[in-house]
Each structure stands twice: as structure tokens, then as C-alpha cells.
Coordinates of C-alpha atoms and ligand atoms in Angstrom, one line a residue:
M1 CA 22.1 -0.2 -12.1
I2 CA 20.9 -1.4 -8.8
P3 CA 17.8 0.5 -7.6
P4 CA 18.2 2.4 -4.3
K5 CA 18.0 0.2 -1.2
P6 CA 18.3 1.8 2.3
P7 CA 21.5 1.2 4.3
A8 CA 21.2 -1.7 6.9
R9 CA 22.1 -0.8 10.4
A10 CA 24.9 -2.6 12.4
D11 CA 24.0 -6.2 13.7
R12 CA 24.0 -5.2 17.2
V13 CA 22.8 -2.0 18.5
S14 CA 21.2 -0.7 21.8
L15 CA 17.5 -0.6 22.3
F16 CA 17.9 3.0 22.6
T17 CA 19.6 3.3 19.1
Y18 CA 17.1 0.9 17.8
M19 CA 14.1 3.0 18.8
R20 CA 15.6 6.2 17.5
L21 CA 16.4 4.4 14.0
F22 CA 12.8 2.8 14.0
R23 CA 11.2 6.2 14.6
Q24 CA 13.3 7.7 11.9
D25 CA 12.5 4.9 9.4
I26 CA 11.8 1.2 9.9
L27 CA 13.5 0.0 6.8
S28 CA 17.1 1.3 7.6
A29 CA 16.5 0.3 11.4
Q30 CA 17.0 -3.2 10.4
P31 CA 20.0 -5.3 10.0
A32 CA 21.3 -6.8 6.8
R33 CA 20.8 -10.4 8.0
L34 CA 17.2 -10.1 7.7
Y35 CA 17.6 -10.4 3.8
R36 CA 18.9 -13.9 4.5
A37 CA 17.1 -15.1 7.6
W38 CA 14.2 -17.3 7.8
M39 CA 13.0 -15.9 11.1
A40 CA 14.5 -13.3 13.6
E41 CA 13.6 -12.5 17.2
F42 CA 13.6 -9.1 18.7
R43 CA 13.5 -8.7 22.4
T44 CA 12.6 -5.4 23.9
P45 CA 11.5 -4.6 27.3
F46 CA 8.0 -3.9 26.0
F47 CA 7.2 -6.7 23.7
R48 CA 8.8 -9.5 21.8
S49 CA 8.6 -9.6 18.1
Y50 CA 9.1 -12.3 15.5
M51 CA 9.9 -11.5 11.9
C52 CA 8.9 -14.2 9.7
N53 CA 10.5 -14.8 6.3
D54 CA 9.9 -18.6 6.3
P55 CA 7.1 -19.2 3.6
A56 CA 5.5 -22.0 5.8
L57 CA 5.2 -19.4 8.6
I58 CA 3.9 -16.7 6.5
D59 CA 1.2 -19.2 5.1
L60 CA 0.4 -20.3 8.5
V61 CA -0.3 -16.8 9.8
L62 CA -2.1 -15.3 6.9
T63 CA -3.8 -18.4 5.2
G64 CA -3.6 -21.4 7.4
R65 CA -5.1 -20.1 11.0
P66 CA -5.6 -16.4 10.4
A67 CA -8.1 -16.2 13.3
D68 CA -5.3 -17.0 15.9
F69 CA -3.2 -14.2 14.5
P70 CA -5.4 -11.1 14.4
K71 CA -4.5 -7.4 14.2
S72 CA -3.8 -6.1 17.8
D73 CA -6.0 -3.5 19.3
R74 CA -2.8 -1.4 19.8
V75 CA -2.5 -1.4 16.0
G76 CA -5.8 -0.2 15.4
E77 CA -5.4 2.6 18.1
G78 CA -3.3 4.8 16.1
L79 CA -5.3 4.8 13.1
R80 CA -8.9 4.9 14.8
P81 CA -9.4 8.7 14.9
L82 CA -9.0 8.6 11.0
L83 CA -10.4 5.1 10.4
G84 CA -12.9 4.5 13.0
R85 CA -14.0 0.9 12.9
S86 CA -13.0 0.2 9.1
V87 CA -12.3 -3.1 7.7
F88 CA -8.7 -2.6 7.9
V89 CA -8.5 -2.4 11.8
T90 CA -11.3 -4.7 12.7
N91 CA -11.3 -8.5 13.6
G92 CA -13.5 -11.5 14.0
E93 CA -17.0 -11.3 13.1
E94 CA -17.3 -7.5 12.6
W95 CA -14.5 -7.9 10.1
K96 CA -16.1 -10.9 8.4
R97 CA -19.5 -8.9 8.0
Q98 CA -17.6 -5.9 6.5
R99 CA -15.7 -7.8 4.1
R100 CA -19.1 -9.6 3.0
I101 CA -20.6 -6.3 1.9
I102 CA -17.3 -4.8 0.5
D103 CA -16.0 -7.6 -1.5
P104 CA -18.7 -8.0 -4.1
A105 CA -17.9 -4.2 -5.2
F106 CA -14.4 -5.2 -6.2
E107 CA -15.1 -8.5 -8.2
G108 CA -13.9 -8.8 -11.7
G109 CA -17.3 -7.6 -13.2
R110 CA -17.4 -4.3 -11.2
M111 CA -13.8 -3.7 -12.2
R112 CA -14.9 -3.7 -15.9
D113 CA -17.6 -1.2 -14.9
A114 CA -15.1 1.0 -13.1
F115 CA -12.4 0.8 -15.9
P116 CA -13.5 4.0 -17.9
A117 CA -13.3 6.2 -14.8
M118 CA -9.7 4.9 -14.3
V119 CA -9.1 5.7 -17.9
D120 CA -10.4 9.2 -17.5
A121 CA -8.1 9.7 -14.4
A122 CA -5.1 8.3 -16.3
R123 CA -5.7 10.7 -19.2
A124 CA -6.2 13.6 -16.9
A125 CA -2.9 12.7 -15.3
V126 CA -1.1 12.7 -18.6
A127 CA -2.5 16.2 -19.5
R128 CA -1.7 17.6 -16.1
M129 CA 1.8 16.3 -15.9
P130 CA 4.2 19.3 -16.5
S131 CA 7.4 19.0 -18.5
G132 CA 11.0 19.8 -17.1
S133 CA 12.1 18.6 -13.6
V134 CA 9.3 17.2 -11.8
E135 CA 8.6 15.8 -8.2
V136 CA 6.5 12.6 -9.3
E137 CA 5.5 11.3 -6.0
E138 CA 3.2 14.5 -5.7
A139 CA 1.9 13.9 -9.2
A140 CA 1.3 10.2 -8.7
S141 CA -0.5 11.0 -5.2
H142 CA -2.7 13.4 -7.3
A143 CA -3.6 10.8 -10.0
A144 CA -4.3 8.1 -7.6
A145 CA -6.7 10.1 -5.4
D146 CA -8.3 11.2 -8.9
V147 CA -8.7 7.4 -9.5
I148 CA -10.3 6.8 -6.1
F149 CA -12.8 9.8 -6.3
R150 CA -13.8 8.8 -9.8
T151 CA -14.6 5.2 -9.4
L152 CA -16.0 5.5 -5.9
F153 CA -18.0 8.6 -6.1
S154 CA -17.9 9.4 -9.9
I155 CA -16.4 12.9 -9.4
P156 CA -13.0 14.1 -10.4
I157 CA -10.3 15.4 -8.2
E158 CA -11.2 19.0 -9.3
D159 CA -14.6 18.5 -7.4
A160 CA -14.5 20.9 -4.4
L161 CA -15.1 18.3 -1.9
A162 CA -12.8 15.9 -3.4
T163 CA -10.0 18.5 -3.6
A164 CA -10.6 19.3 0.1
V165 CA -10.3 15.7 1.1
F166 CA -7.2 15.3 -0.9
R167 CA -5.6 18.5 0.8
E168 CA -6.8 17.4 4.3
F169 CA -5.0 14.1 3.8
R170 CA -1.7 15.6 2.9
D171 CA -2.0 17.8 6.0
H172 CA -2.9 14.9 8.0
Q173 CA 0.4 13.0 6.7
R174 CA 2.5 15.8 7.7
T175 CA 1.2 15.4 11.4
Q176 CA 3.5 12.2 11.7
P177 CA 4.2 9.9 13.4
I178 CA 0.5 8.7 13.2
L179 CA 1.0 7.5 9.5
N180 CA 4.6 5.9 10.5
L181 CA 4.7 2.5 10.8
G182 CA 6.2 2.9 14.2
A183 CA 2.5 3.5 15.0
F184 CA 2.1 -0.4 14.8
L185 CA 4.1 -1.4 17.7
P186 CA 2.7 -1.7 21.1
L187 CA 5.0 0.7 22.9
P188 CA 4.2 1.7 26.3
R189 CA 1.8 4.6 26.7
W190 CA 4.4 7.0 28.0
F191 CA 6.2 6.6 24.6
P192 CA 5.8 9.8 22.7
R193 CA 3.6 8.8 19.9
L194 CA 0.2 9.0 18.6
H195 CA -2.9 11.1 18.8
R196 CA -1.1 14.6 18.7
R197 CA -3.9 17.3 19.0
R198 CA -3.3 18.2 15.3
T199 CA -3.5 14.8 14.0
R200 CA -6.7 14.3 15.8
S201 CA -8.0 17.6 14.4
T202 CA -7.0 16.6 10.9
A203 CA -8.8 13.4 11.3
A204 CA -12.1 15.2 12.3
R205 CA -12.0 17.3 9.4
I206 CA -11.3 14.6 6.9
R207 CA -14.3 12.5 8.5
A208 CA -16.5 15.5 8.3
L209 CA -15.9 15.9 4.5
I210 CA -16.3 12.1 3.9
T211 CA -19.6 12.1 5.9
E212 CA -20.8 15.0 3.6
L213 CA -20.0 13.0 0.5
T214 CA -21.4 9.7 2.2
A215 CA -24.7 11.4 3.4
R216 CA -25.2 13.1 -0.2
R217 CA -24.8 9.8 -1.8
A218 CA -27.4 8.0 0.6
A219 CA -29.8 10.7 -0.4
E220 CA -29.4 9.9 -4.1
I221 CA -29.6 6.5 -3.4
A222 CA -33.0 7.1 -1.7
G223 CA -34.1 9.2 -4.5
G224 CA -33.3 6.8 -7.1
I225 CA -30.7 9.1 -8.8
A226 CA -27.4 7.6 -7.6
P227 CA -24.7 7.0 -10.2
D228 CA -23.7 3.3 -10.7
D229 CA -20.2 3.5 -9.0
L230 CA -18.4 1.7 -6.2
A231 CA -20.0 3.8 -3.5
T232 CA -23.5 2.9 -4.6
K233 CA -22.6 -0.6 -4.8
I234 CA -21.2 -0.9 -1.3
M235 CA -24.0 1.3 0.3
T236 CA -26.9 -0.8 -1.4
T237 CA -25.2 -4.4 -0.9
A238 CA -27.0 -6.1 2.0
D239 CA -24.8 -8.7 4.0
P240 CA -26.0 -12.1 2.6
V241 CA -25.8 -13.6 6.3
T242 CA -27.5 -11.0 8.3
G243 CA -29.3 -8.9 5.7
E244 CA -27.9 -5.6 7.1
R245 CA -26.5 -2.6 5.0
F246 CA -23.8 -0.3 6.1
A247 CA -25.3 2.7 8.1
T248 CA -23.7 6.0 7.0
G249 CA -21.4 6.0 9.8
E250 CA -20.2 2.8 9.1
M251 CA -19.6 3.8 5.4
V252 CA -17.5 6.7 6.6
D253 CA -15.0 4.5 8.1
Q254 CA -14.8 2.4 4.8
V255 CA -14.4 5.4 2.7
A256 CA -11.7 6.8 4.7
I257 CA -9.8 3.4 4.5
F258 CA -10.5 3.2 0.7
F259 CA -9.1 6.6 0.3
L260 CA -6.0 6.0 2.6
A261 CA -5.3 2.4 1.4
G262 CA -6.2 3.0 -2.1
H263 CA -4.4 6.2 -2.9
E264 CA -1.4 6.3 -0.7
T265 CA -0.2 2.7 -1.8
S266 CA -1.1 3.2 -5.6
A267 CA 0.7 6.6 -5.6
S268 CA 3.7 4.9 -4.1
A269 CA 3.9 2.2 -6.7
L270 CA 3.2 4.5 -9.6
A271 CA 6.1 7.0 -8.4
W272 CA 8.6 4.1 -8.0
G273 CA 7.6 2.5 -11.2
L274 CA 8.3 6.0 -13.1
Y275 CA 11.6 6.1 -11.4
L276 CA 12.6 2.6 -12.5
L277 CA 11.5 3.3 -16.0
A278 CA 13.6 6.6 -16.0
T279 CA 16.6 4.6 -14.7
H280 CA 16.0 1.8 -17.3
P281 CA 15.4 3.6 -20.5
Q282 CA 15.2 0.3 -22.7
V283 CA 12.5 -1.1 -20.6
Q284 CA 10.7 2.3 -20.7
E285 CA 10.9 1.9 -24.4
R286 CA 9.4 -1.5 -24.5
V287 CA 6.3 -0.2 -22.3
A288 CA 6.0 2.7 -24.8
A289 CA 5.9 0.2 -27.6
E290 CA 3.4 -1.8 -26.0
A291 CA 1.1 1.2 -24.9
S292 CA 1.4 2.5 -28.6
L293 CA -0.8 -0.5 -29.6
L294 CA -3.6 0.7 -27.4
P295 CA -6.7 2.6 -28.8
Q296 CA -6.9 6.4 -27.6
T297 CA -9.5 5.3 -25.0
P298 CA -8.5 1.8 -23.8
A299 CA -11.3 -0.6 -22.9
F300 CA -10.9 -3.1 -19.9
S301 CA -10.3 -5.9 -22.4
D302 CA -7.2 -3.9 -23.7
L303 CA -5.6 -4.7 -20.4
S304 CA -4.6 -8.0 -21.6
K305 CA -2.5 -6.5 -24.4
L306 CA -0.2 -4.9 -21.7
K307 CA 1.7 -8.2 -20.7
F308 CA 5.2 -6.6 -20.4
T309 CA 3.7 -3.5 -18.5
R310 CA 2.0 -5.9 -16.2
D311 CA 5.4 -7.8 -15.6
V312 CA 7.1 -4.3 -15.0
F313 CA 4.4 -3.3 -12.5
R314 CA 4.8 -6.6 -10.7
E315 CA 8.6 -6.0 -10.6
V316 CA 8.0 -2.5 -9.1
L317 CA 5.7 -3.9 -6.3
R318 CA 8.5 -6.4 -5.5
L319 CA 11.3 -4.1 -5.2
Y320 CA 9.2 -1.3 -3.6
P321 CA 6.2 -3.0 -2.0
P322 CA 4.0 0.0 -0.9
V323 CA 3.0 -1.9 2.2
P324 CA 6.6 -2.9 3.3
M325 CA 5.5 -4.6 6.6
M326 CA 2.3 -6.0 8.4
V327 CA 2.0 -7.0 11.9
R328 CA -0.1 -9.5 13.8
Q329 CA -0.4 -10.7 17.2
N330 CA -0.7 -14.5 18.2
T331 CA -3.3 -15.3 20.7
K332 CA -2.2 -18.7 21.6
P333 CA 1.2 -20.3 22.6
E334 CA 3.0 -21.2 19.2
T335 CA 6.1 -22.9 18.2
F336 CA 7.9 -21.1 15.2
R337 CA 10.8 -23.0 13.9
G338 CA 11.5 -24.7 17.2
R339 CA 11.2 -21.6 19.2
A340 CA 8.3 -21.2 21.7
V341 CA 6.3 -17.9 21.1
A342 CA 4.3 -16.9 24.0
P343 CA 0.8 -15.3 23.4
G344 CA 0.8 -11.5 22.8
A345 CA 3.9 -11.4 20.7
Q346 CA 4.1 -9.2 17.5
I347 CA 4.4 -11.4 14.3
V348 CA 5.8 -9.3 11.7
L349 CA 5.6 -10.2 8.0
S350 CA 7.9 -8.0 5.8
P351 CA 7.1 -7.8 1.9
W352 CA 10.1 -5.7 1.8
H353 CA 12.5 -8.5 3.1
L354 CA 10.8 -11.3 1.4
H355 CA 10.7 -9.6 -1.9
R356 CA 14.4 -9.1 -1.7
H357 CA 15.3 -12.2 0.2
E358 CA 18.8 -13.7 -1.0
R359 CA 17.9 -17.2 -0.7
M360 CA 14.6 -16.9 -2.4
W361 CA 15.3 -14.8 -5.3
A362 CA 18.0 -14.6 -7.9
N363 CA 19.4 -11.1 -8.4
P364 CA 17.1 -10.1 -5.5
D365 CA 17.9 -6.1 -5.7
G366 CA 18.0 -5.8 -9.4
F367 CA 15.3 -4.5 -11.6
D368 CA 14.4 -7.4 -14.2
P369 CA 10.9 -7.4 -15.2
D370 CA 11.6 -10.3 -17.6
R371 CA 12.2 -12.6 -14.6
W372 CA 8.3 -12.7 -14.5
Q373 CA 8.1 -15.0 -17.6
T374 CA 10.7 -17.5 -16.4
E375 CA 9.9 -20.6 -14.4
A376 CA 12.5 -19.6 -11.7
G377 CA 10.9 -16.3 -11.3
R378 CA 7.4 -17.7 -10.9
A379 CA 8.6 -20.1 -8.4
S380 CA 10.2 -17.5 -6.4
A381 CA 7.0 -15.6 -6.5
R382 CA 5.0 -18.5 -5.3
D383 CA 7.1 -18.5 -2.1
A384 CA 8.3 -15.0 -1.4
Y385 CA 5.8 -12.4 -3.2
M386 CA 2.9 -10.9 -1.4
P387 CA 2.5 -7.1 -2.1
F388 CA -1.1 -7.4 -1.4
S389 CA -0.8 -9.9 1.5
A390 CA -2.5 -13.3 1.1
G391 CA -5.3 -15.3 2.6
P392 CA -8.8 -13.9 3.7
R393 CA -7.3 -10.6 4.8
V394 CA -5.8 -10.1 1.5
C395 CA -6.0 -6.5 0.0
T396 CA -9.6 -5.9 -1.2
G397 CA -8.3 -3.5 -3.8
A398 CA -5.7 -6.0 -5.5
G399 CA -7.4 -6.4 -8.7
F400 CA -8.3 -2.8 -8.8
A401 CA -4.7 -1.6 -8.0
M402 CA -3.1 -3.9 -10.7
A403 CA -5.6 -2.6 -13.4
E404 CA -5.0 1.0 -12.2
G405 CA -1.2 0.5 -12.0
V406 CA -0.6 -1.1 -15.3
L407 CA -3.0 1.4 -16.9
L408 CA -1.4 4.6 -15.5
L409 CA 2.1 3.4 -16.3
A410 CA 1.1 2.7 -20.0
L411 CA -0.6 5.7 -20.7
L412 CA 1.9 8.0 -19.0
V413 CA 4.7 6.4 -20.8
R414 CA 2.9 6.4 -24.2
D415 CA 2.9 10.2 -24.2
L416 CA 5.7 11.2 -22.0
R417 CA 9.4 10.3 -21.7
F418 CA 10.9 10.0 -18.1
G419 CA 14.6 10.6 -17.5
A420 CA 16.4 10.4 -14.1
D421 CA 18.6 12.9 -12.6
R422 CA 21.7 11.1 -11.5
D423 CA 22.6 13.4 -8.7
R424 CA 19.2 13.0 -7.3
A425 CA 18.6 9.3 -6.5
P426 CA 15.7 8.9 -4.2
V427 CA 16.2 7.2 -0.8
P428 CA 13.5 4.9 0.2
V429 CA 12.0 5.3 3.6
A430 CA 8.7 3.7 5.2
H431 CA 6.3 6.0 6.2
L432 CA 2.9 4.2 6.1
T433 CA 3.9 3.4 2.6
V434 CA 7.3 3.3 1.1
R435 CA 8.2 6.8 0.0
A436 CA 11.5 8.5 -1.0
R437 CA 12.9 10.7 1.7
D438 CA 13.2 14.0 -0.4
G439 CA 10.7 13.0 -3.3
I440 CA 11.5 11.4 -6.6
W441 CA 12.5 14.0 -9.1
L442 CA 12.3 13.2 -12.8
R443 CA 13.0 15.0 -16.0
I444 CA 9.8 14.7 -18.2
T445 CA 9.5 15.5 -22.0
R446 CA 6.6 15.1 -24.3
R447 CA 7.2 12.2 -27.0
Ligands
HEM1 C1 -0.4 -0.9 -5.3 C2 -1.6 -0.6 -4.4 C3 -2.0 -1.5 -3.2 C4 -1.2 -2.3 -2.4 C5 0.4 -2.6 -2.6 C6 -1.9 -2.8 -1.3 C7 -1.4 -3.7 -0.2 C8 -2.3 -4.0 0.7 C9 -1.9 -4.9 1.8 C10 -0.4 -5.4 1.8 C11 -2.8 -5.1 2.8 C12 -2.8 -5.9 4.0 C13 -2.5 -5.0 5.2 C14 -2.4 -6.0 6.5 O1 -3.1 -6.8 6.4 O2 -1.9 -5.5 7.3 C15 -4.0 -4.3 2.2 C16 -5.3 -4.3 2.7 C17 -6.3 -3.3 2.3 N1 -6.4 -2.8 1.3 FE1 -4.9 -2.6 -0.2 N2 -3.3 -2.2 -1.3 C18 -3.2 -1.5 -2.6 C19 -4.3 -0.9 -3.1 C20 -5.5 -0.8 -2.5 C21 -6.8 -0.2 -3.2 C22 -6.7 0.4 -4.6 C23 -7.7 -0.4 -2.3 C24 -9.2 0.1 -2.5 C25 -9.9 1.0 -3.3 C26 -7.1 -1.2 -1.1 C27 -8.1 -1.4 -0.1 C28 -7.5 -2.2 1.1 C29 -8.3 -2.5 2.2 C30 -9.9 -2.2 2.6 C31 -7.6 -3.5 2.9 C32 -8.0 -4.1 4.3 C33 -8.4 -5.5 4.0 C34 -8.5 -6.3 5.3 O3 -8.0 -6.0 6.3 O4 -9.5 -7.2 5.2 N3 -6.0 -1.3 -1.3 N4 -3.7 -3.5 1.0

């Protein structure tokens, strides 16, 4: 069974139709040829954009000369009410300094320390999961938010402040289109888009709550009673170059992005993962068998026993990359595949298309976790797999997310059986992450 893929649009459509499709869903707004092309140019009256699938171009933009391809200010603009000047939207020296302070908190050793909190969240997710017909995106969001709160602030999602943040984020997402990928395009100012009043006010409420959490933690650090978690680590780390630490306001920006980037994405991957397991029962049984070998409360070192589950999670991220597209802007004249690209163009990198590229993957749309143990599969991945981006701007939470995703899939499937409802196949659409248009409904029974 081929997992759901959005329908492609006709090759040629008017700009108006394109814009309309784009605002509905960026994935189905694209023509099928992008799954075969090395590069595609889009001309609109407002901007030019170049989607690059050629591995050499992707490497140039993300790894070779990333400073020449920053995130554009317009990209940041839509997210600013919520994210302020967080590491996700900044560039240049400001961004470098932020990464120097944040990165140590996500190193391997720290992940080992954060792991017990992830296990607690996973076990709580298993206990909370109802039986019967269940919408699992919502359940996955709940679980992923719990992971973030427990690892970052040592509080479970049931904590009053954590619950309030989680609720406000959900409200915020309903105030679309700020969390729509359309927000990433430099459309003219009259184009109906961002900063609706309601979006601004939910952003302000979220930031007020996060400020409370962060200020509380700053006081605990000052009093020498702070728990040893990711928030404490980040707030006590001095920049090795300047010696400065994050002020409370700056930390609020970073917490907002950890929460957004860390819980939306992981929730998307987990929900699609459960769907793929539900539709591939034999694969699900192999995951269950592997998970049954874990101790009741797994330790970080037990992750190495979950080899097949890890390949499953990799394959989930290939077919449904939670961040389907990334946008950069070129600052200098460039020549891409023989074509001149004037400064200021939008350079679009699309994990969605790359991961399903017909010239780079065998059986590109099929769910085949075993490909990850083949030489051909690994070779494809070297050229055409980047769920966490690449280069210096690679996702800070990549290691964290791999540990979390593999652990949650394993523990959920160890105790629960997921079945698909044939009449309710989910339709993938891109909001800020890849979601299902009407949710993902599965039948759940206890094993
Ligand atoms: C399956 C889960 C995840 C996926 C697929 C994912 C994917 C990505 C991608 C593709 C980017 C690059 C975006 C761009 O350059 O436009 C990114 C950036 C980022 N991610 Fe993740 N992410 C995941 C989980 C997490 C988690 C758990 C955290 C933190 C707790 C996190 C924190 C960040 C941050 C801070 C950035 C910005 C990095 C920078 O610009 O320097 N992510 N993520």
C-alpha cells in the first residue's frame, strides 16, 4: 500500500490559481515535475524563486557558503510576534552567538541526562492513550509537548503553566495563516496575510506565560535550587567568545522556538509514524518485538537495541518530513545550473520533494524501513535526505528528536496495537509542519 501523497497540480496554472492553491496547501500547489527536476524556477510579479533538488546546490546553500544564503527578514517577520529574535529567525553574528550558548545543552552527554524525562513522558503517553477510534495527531502533540516541558523545565504537561502554554499554542495555530508556510514568502504588503490581531494577542499571551516560567527559573538559579535540566543548562552557559549569558528576555525567545520547533515537528513525525505502522502491520509487529526486549524503564544505552525502530523512524521522516520546505535568500549574484540568479531571490529547499525524488530513490513513495540497511538506500540518503536540514544551521534538536521519536514509537507499540481505518486515509497538508487535513484516525487496542 502506497502511503498518502497529495495530488499534484497541473503543470501550468495562472498566478492567481497558484496563489490560491498555495494558500490552501503548499504541497498540492506544486506540479508533479518537481519530483523529477534538479531545479525549478518560479517567476511571480513579486519575487523569483528557485527550488533546488540538485544535491550540489543544496550543499552549496546549506554547507558551502551558508552566510551568502541567510534567512530573509521577511521570513522572520511573520514569526516575530511569537518568536522575537530567536535562533530560528536570526542571522550572522547574532545567530552565531545564540548557537554557541544553545548547542552545548543538546550535546550527546546532555541527551543522556535528559533521557529519563523523555521516558517519563513516553510512559505517561502510553497510559493516557484511550482505546477505540482515536485522533492521534492530538495525542502526539500532547506527548511531544510533555517531552519538551519535562526535559526543558522539569515539569509535566499537567503543570498549570505548562497546560496553559500548550492550550495557547493550539489556539495560536488556529489563527492561521501565521503558521502556514505561505508566511515564508515575501509577498507584497497588501497581500492578506500575517499579524492578524488575534494572532498577535495569542502570541503575547504565550510569551507572558513563557516569561513567567523563565523568570521563575532565573530566580531558582540565583537561589542555587534550580533543577539540572536543559533550561538551567542554557541559562547558565556563558558564550565562550564574549562571556555573556542570555538575559531573561532573550531566553524567552529561545524557549518559544524550542517549544514550537520541538513539539510541532516531533508530534507530526510521531503521528505519521503511528499511521504508517497501522497500515503496515508486519512492520508494527517487528517494532513491537524489538520493544519487548527493553526493560520496563529503558536507559539511554537501551536505545542502541532499537535498530529496526530507528530505521522505521528514519523512513517516517523521509516520507513525511515534518519541515517540508525551507527558504533562504541569496545576497549575491549566483549561477545555478547555468542560470543566473539575481540577488534577493527565494531559494527553496524541499525535503518533501528531495525525499521522494524519482531520480534519487528507488520506490520513492513506498514505506520500506529495510532500505536503510541497504547500500543503495544509504547512498540515496547521502544525497537526498535532510529532515533536519544540514550544515551549521542544522536542527539543534536533531539528536534529541531521534531519541524521542524512536523511544515513543517503541513504547507506544510495546503496549498498544494500532489499526488503520480504510475509509479515513489522512490527506497530508503543509501547515508549519506536515499535518493531516482532517487528523489521523486510528483504532487502538491494548496488547
Ligand atoms: C522530528 C523532529 C524535528 C524535525 C524534523 C526538525 C527539523 C528542523 C529543520 C528542518 C530545521 C531547519 C529549518 C530551517 O533552516 O529553515 C530545524 C531547525 C531548528 N530546530 Fe528542529 N526539528 C525537530 C525537532 C526539534 C527539537 C526537538 C528541537 C528542540 C528542542 C528543535 C529545535 C530547532 C531549532 C532551535 C532550530 C533552529 C536552528 C537554527 O536556525 O540555527 N527541533 N529543525
